[in-house]
Amino acid sequence: MENHNPDCIFCRIVKGEIPAEVIYRNDHVLAFRDIAPAAPSHALIIPQEHIASLSELEERHRDIAASLMLAAGTVADILGIRESGYRFVFNSGADAMQSVFHIHGHLLGGRQMGWPPFPGEAVLHG
Ligand code: AMP
């Protein structure tokens, strides 16, 4: 596979070396259940190619980026939350608390959520 990183846990899931509850797969992406769900329905949608974070996405990844977004609705359908609603979140970098450095979108649903991320706090910058 192009750009496989043997030290990356999500690359190893793509290769089947580490077990995961796979929900959906196509030529570009893989979706599986998060091991520590933060919502009643919590899936991760990842590119099969190793790309460390959103900040590493390049023009040549256009098809992969499109596949990630398009997979959200498909996976939401499989999880039964397409109609009730869901959030699709990409943590990128330290401030966002990204902990696995292989792009993954968190697809979260199955309950009412809040917005904004820091209710009651003033926006200090920008
Ligand atoms: P983030 O903090 O945005 O990088 O999210 C990483 C996510 O990966 C967390 O929600 C973890 O629970 C999840 N995770 C880590 N290892 C695994 C695994 N082996 N299988 C499924 N989910 C995992």
PDB file of C-alpha atoms and ligand atoms in Angstrom:
ATOM      1  CA  MET A   1       0.000   0.000   0.000  1.00  0.00           C
ATOM      2  CA  GLU A   2       1.146   3.523  -0.805  1.00  0.00           C
ATOM      3  CA  ASN A   3       2.532   5.340   2.225  1.00  0.00           C
ATOM      4  CA  HIS A   4       1.971   2.638   4.849  1.00  0.00           C
ATOM      5  CA  ASN A   5       3.600   3.383   8.212  1.00  0.00           C
ATOM      6  CA  PRO A   6       4.326   0.172  10.160  1.00  0.00           C
ATOM      7  CA  ASP A   7       4.538   2.173  13.406  1.00  0.00           C
ATOM      8  CA  CYS A   8       1.071   3.672  12.967  1.00  0.00           C
ATOM      9  CA  ILE A   9      -1.783   1.922  14.802  1.00  0.00           C
ATOM     10  CA  PHE A  10      -4.371   2.979  12.199  1.00  0.00           C
ATOM     11  CA  CYS A  11      -2.173   1.779   9.309  1.00  0.00           C
ATOM     12  CA  ARG A  12      -2.021  -1.545  11.112  1.00  0.00           C
ATOM     13  CA  ILE A  13      -5.825  -1.611  11.390  1.00  0.00           C
ATOM     14  CA  VAL A  14      -6.033  -0.926   7.624  1.00  0.00           C
ATOM     15  CA  LYS A  15      -3.766  -3.929   7.045  1.00  0.00           C
ATOM     16  CA  GLY A  16      -5.744  -6.144   9.424  1.00  0.00           C
ATOM     17  CA  GLU A  17      -2.775  -6.546  11.776  1.00  0.00           C
ATOM     18  CA  ILE A  18      -4.763  -5.081  14.687  1.00  0.00           C
ATOM     19  CA  PRO A  19      -8.436  -6.003  15.130  1.00  0.00           C
ATOM     20  CA  ALA A  20     -11.151  -3.403  14.731  1.00  0.00           C
ATOM     21  CA  GLU A  21     -14.908  -3.437  14.334  1.00  0.00           C
ATOM     22  CA  VAL A  22     -14.986  -2.419  10.692  1.00  0.00           C
ATOM     23  CA  ILE A  23     -18.161  -0.692   9.533  1.00  0.00           C
ATOM     24  CA  TYR A  24     -17.328   0.331   5.966  1.00  0.00           C
ATOM     25  CA  ARG A  25     -14.474   0.217   3.470  1.00  0.00           C
ATOM     26  CA  ASN A  26     -13.957   1.473  -0.072  1.00  0.00           C
ATOM     27  CA  ASP A  27     -10.903   2.062  -2.261  1.00  0.00           C
ATOM     28  CA  HIS A  28      -9.755   5.084  -0.242  1.00  0.00           C
ATOM     29  CA  VAL A  29     -11.172   4.904   3.268  1.00  0.00           C
ATOM     30  CA  LEU A  30     -11.911   2.591   6.187  1.00  0.00           C
ATOM     31  CA  ALA A  31     -14.464   3.166   8.948  1.00  0.00           C
ATOM     32  CA  PHE A  32     -14.458   1.348  12.276  1.00  0.00           C
ATOM     33  CA  ARG A  33     -15.890   1.822  15.760  1.00  0.00           C
ATOM     34  CA  ASP A  34     -13.885   3.949  18.195  1.00  0.00           C
ATOM     35  CA  ILE A  35     -12.492   1.769  20.986  1.00  0.00           C
ATOM     36  CA  ALA A  36     -13.486   4.384  23.620  1.00  0.00           C
ATOM     37  CA  PRO A  37     -16.790   5.807  22.375  1.00  0.00           C
ATOM     38  CA  ALA A  38     -17.531   9.435  23.272  1.00  0.00           C
ATOM     39  CA  ALA A  39     -21.146   9.165  22.077  1.00  0.00           C
ATOM     40  CA  PRO A  40     -23.714   6.357  21.678  1.00  0.00           C
ATOM     41  CA  SER A  41     -22.523   6.028  18.068  1.00  0.00           C
ATOM     42  CA  HIS A  42     -18.841   6.793  17.493  1.00  0.00           C
ATOM     43  CA  ALA A  43     -16.995   5.720  14.357  1.00  0.00           C
ATOM     44  CA  LEU A  44     -13.644   6.770  12.970  1.00  0.00           C
ATOM     45  CA  ILE A  45     -13.292   7.304   9.229  1.00  0.00           C
ATOM     46  CA  ILE A  46      -9.696   7.193   8.035  1.00  0.00           C
ATOM     47  CA  PRO A  47      -7.814   7.246   4.743  1.00  0.00           C
ATOM     48  CA  GLN A  48      -6.186   3.912   3.942  1.00  0.00           C
ATOM     49  CA  GLU A  49      -3.037   5.835   3.032  1.00  0.00           C
ATOM     50  CA  HIS A  50      -0.974   7.163   5.919  1.00  0.00           C
ATOM     51  CA  ILE A  51      -1.390  10.932   6.188  1.00  0.00           C
ATOM     52  CA  ALA A  52      -0.505  12.251   9.638  1.00  0.00           C
ATOM     53  CA  SER A  53      -3.015  15.077   9.996  1.00  0.00           C
ATOM     54  CA  LEU A  54      -5.295  17.428   8.096  1.00  0.00           C
ATOM     55  CA  SER A  55      -2.371  19.832   7.922  1.00  0.00           C
ATOM     56  CA  GLU A  56      -0.468  17.281   5.826  1.00  0.00           C
ATOM     57  CA  LEU A  57      -3.215  17.014   3.202  1.00  0.00           C
ATOM     58  CA  GLU A  58      -1.997  18.070  -0.212  1.00  0.00           C
ATOM     59  CA  GLU A  59      -3.557  18.710  -3.579  1.00  0.00           C
ATOM     60  CA  ARG A  60      -2.649  15.166  -4.684  1.00  0.00           C
ATOM     61  CA  HIS A  61      -4.909  13.834  -1.903  1.00  0.00           C
ATOM     62  CA  ARG A  62      -8.022  15.400  -3.428  1.00  0.00           C
ATOM     63  CA  ASP A  63      -9.748  12.056  -4.102  1.00  0.00           C
ATOM     64  CA  ILE A  64      -8.973  10.799  -0.610  1.00  0.00           C
ATOM     65  CA  ALA A  65     -10.279  13.999   0.982  1.00  0.00           C
ATOM     66  CA  ALA A  66     -13.486  13.757  -1.027  1.00  0.00           C
ATOM     67  CA  SER A  67     -13.889  10.099  -0.067  1.00  0.00           C
ATOM     68  CA  LEU A  68     -13.569  10.937   3.633  1.00  0.00           C
ATOM     69  CA  MET A  69     -16.368  13.486   3.409  1.00  0.00           C
ATOM     70  CA  LEU A  70     -18.565  11.304   1.229  1.00  0.00           C
ATOM     71  CA  ALA A  71     -18.128   8.345   3.566  1.00  0.00           C
ATOM     72  CA  ALA A  72     -19.615  10.311   6.481  1.00  0.00           C
ATOM     73  CA  GLY A  73     -23.176  10.045   5.182  1.00  0.00           C
ATOM     74  CA  THR A  74     -22.733   6.412   4.226  1.00  0.00           C
ATOM     75  CA  VAL A  75     -21.389   5.456   7.640  1.00  0.00           C
ATOM     76  CA  ALA A  76     -24.097   7.529   9.360  1.00  0.00           C
ATOM     77  CA  ASP A  77     -26.626   5.548   7.350  1.00  0.00           C
ATOM     78  CA  ILE A  78     -25.109   2.236   8.470  1.00  0.00           C
ATOM     79  CA  LEU A  79     -25.146   3.418  12.101  1.00  0.00           C
ATOM     80  CA  GLY A  80     -28.757   4.578  11.806  1.00  0.00           C
ATOM     81  CA  ILE A  81     -28.020   8.241  12.616  1.00  0.00           C
ATOM     82  CA  ARG A  82     -28.228   9.821   9.168  1.00  0.00           C
ATOM     83  CA  GLU A  83     -31.674  11.292   9.842  1.00  0.00           C
ATOM     84  CA  SER A  84     -31.264  12.108  13.550  1.00  0.00           C
ATOM     85  CA  GLY A  85     -27.982  13.948  12.904  1.00  0.00           C
ATOM     86  CA  TYR A  86     -24.317  13.618  13.689  1.00  0.00           C
ATOM     87  CA  ARG A  87     -21.084  15.545  14.041  1.00  0.00           C
ATOM     88  CA  PHE A  88     -17.988  14.856  11.931  1.00  0.00           C
ATOM     89  CA  VAL A  89     -14.898  16.113  13.764  1.00  0.00           C
ATOM     90  CA  PHE A  90     -11.234  16.111  12.788  1.00  0.00           C
ATOM     91  CA  ASN A  91      -8.784  16.892  15.582  1.00  0.00           C
ATOM     92  CA  SER A  92      -5.585  18.284  14.095  1.00  0.00           C
ATOM     93  CA  GLY A  93      -2.527  19.064  16.184  1.00  0.00           C
ATOM     94  CA  ALA A  94      -1.826  19.741  19.834  1.00  0.00           C
ATOM     95  CA  ASP A  95      -4.518  22.334  20.657  1.00  0.00           C
ATOM     96  CA  ALA A  96      -7.171  20.025  19.225  1.00  0.00           C
ATOM     97  CA  MET A  97      -5.724  17.136  21.275  1.00  0.00           C
ATOM     98  CA  GLN A  98      -5.001  14.887  18.311  1.00  0.00           C
ATOM     99  CA  SER A  99      -3.552  11.692  19.778  1.00  0.00           C
ATOM    100  CA  VAL A 100      -3.283   9.362  16.775  1.00  0.00           C
ATOM    101  CA  PHE A 101      -1.297  10.836  13.919  1.00  0.00           C
ATOM    102  CA  HIS A 102      -3.147   9.294  10.998  1.00  0.00           C
ATOM    103  CA  ILE A 103      -6.055  11.435   9.772  1.00  0.00           C
ATOM    104  CA  HIS A 104      -9.348  10.327  11.241  1.00  0.00           C
ATOM    105  CA  GLY A 105     -12.759  11.914  11.272  1.00  0.00           C
ATOM    106  CA  HIS A 106     -14.809  11.194  14.388  1.00  0.00           C
ATOM    107  CA  LEU A 107     -18.417  10.506  13.382  1.00  0.00           C
ATOM    108  CA  LEU A 108     -20.460  11.093  16.537  1.00  0.00           C
ATOM    109  CA  GLY A 109     -24.183  10.741  17.032  1.00  0.00           C
ATOM    110  CA  GLY A 110     -27.036   9.074  18.834  1.00  0.00           C
ATOM    111  CA  ARG A 111     -27.706  11.917  21.286  1.00  0.00           C
ATOM    112  CA  GLN A 112     -28.211  15.666  21.393  1.00  0.00           C
ATOM    113  CA  MET A 113     -24.911  17.567  21.537  1.00  0.00           C
ATOM    114  CA  GLY A 114     -23.920  21.069  22.547  1.00  0.00           C
ATOM    115  CA  TRP A 115     -22.365  23.944  20.653  1.00  0.00           C
ATOM    116  CA  PRO A 116     -20.016  25.806  20.882  1.00  0.00           C
ATOM    117  CA  PRO A 117     -17.205  23.572  22.243  1.00  0.00           C
ATOM    118  CA  PHE A 118     -16.594  25.918  25.222  1.00  0.00           C
ATOM    119  CA  PRO A 119     -20.044  27.151  26.338  1.00  0.00           C
ATOM    120  CA  GLY A 120     -19.953  30.139  28.669  1.00  0.00           C
ATOM    121  CA  GLU A 121     -16.344  31.060  27.888  1.00  0.00           C
ATOM    122  CA  ALA A 122     -15.541  34.301  26.138  1.00  0.00           C
ATOM    123  CA  VAL A 123     -13.791  34.062  22.794  1.00  0.00           C
ATOM    124  CA  LEU A 124     -10.474  35.771  23.538  1.00  0.00           C
ATOM    125  CA  HIS A 125      -8.990  35.697  20.071  1.00  0.00           C
ATOM    126  CA  GLY A 126     -10.521  36.011  16.713  1.00  0.00           C
TER     127      GLY A 126
HETATM  128  P1  AMP B   1      -7.805  11.800  18.498  1.00  0.00           P
HETATM  129  O1  AMP B   1      -7.642  12.125  19.954  1.00  0.00           O
HETATM  130  O2  AMP B   1      -8.671  12.754  17.751  1.00  0.00           O
HETATM  131  O3  AMP B   1      -6.468  11.576  17.835  1.00  0.00           O
HETATM  132  O4  AMP B   1      -8.613  10.434  18.452  1.00  0.00           O
HETATM  133  C1  AMP B   1      -8.028   9.175  18.472  1.00  0.00           C
HETATM  134  C2  AMP B   1      -9.145   8.198  18.695  1.00  0.00           C
HETATM  135  O5  AMP B   1      -8.690   6.905  18.345  1.00  0.00           O
HETATM  136  C3  AMP B   1      -9.646   8.125  20.123  1.00  0.00           C
HETATM  137  O6  AMP B   1     -11.038   8.433  20.166  1.00  0.00           O
HETATM  138  C4  AMP B   1      -9.365   6.675  20.535  1.00  0.00           C
HETATM  139  O7  AMP B   1     -10.353   6.145  21.378  1.00  0.00           O
HETATM  140  C5  AMP B   1      -9.319   5.985  19.189  1.00  0.00           C
HETATM  141  N1  AMP B   1      -8.536   4.750  19.141  1.00  0.00           N
HETATM  142  C6  AMP B   1      -7.255   4.590  19.528  1.00  0.00           C
HETATM  143  N2  AMP B   1      -6.855   3.320  19.308  1.00  0.00           N
HETATM  144  C7  AMP B   1      -7.903   2.679  18.741  1.00  0.00           C
HETATM  145  C8  AMP B   1      -8.129   1.350  18.286  1.00  0.00           C
HETATM  146  N3  AMP B   1      -7.166   0.410  18.355  1.00  0.00           N
HETATM  147  N4  AMP B   1      -9.335   1.038  17.770  1.00  0.00           N
HETATM  148  C9  AMP B   1     -10.315   1.967  17.695  1.00  0.00           C
HETATM  149  N5  AMP B   1     -10.171   3.245  18.113  1.00  0.00           N
HETATM  150  C10 AMP B   1      -8.985   3.591  18.637  1.00  0.00           C
END
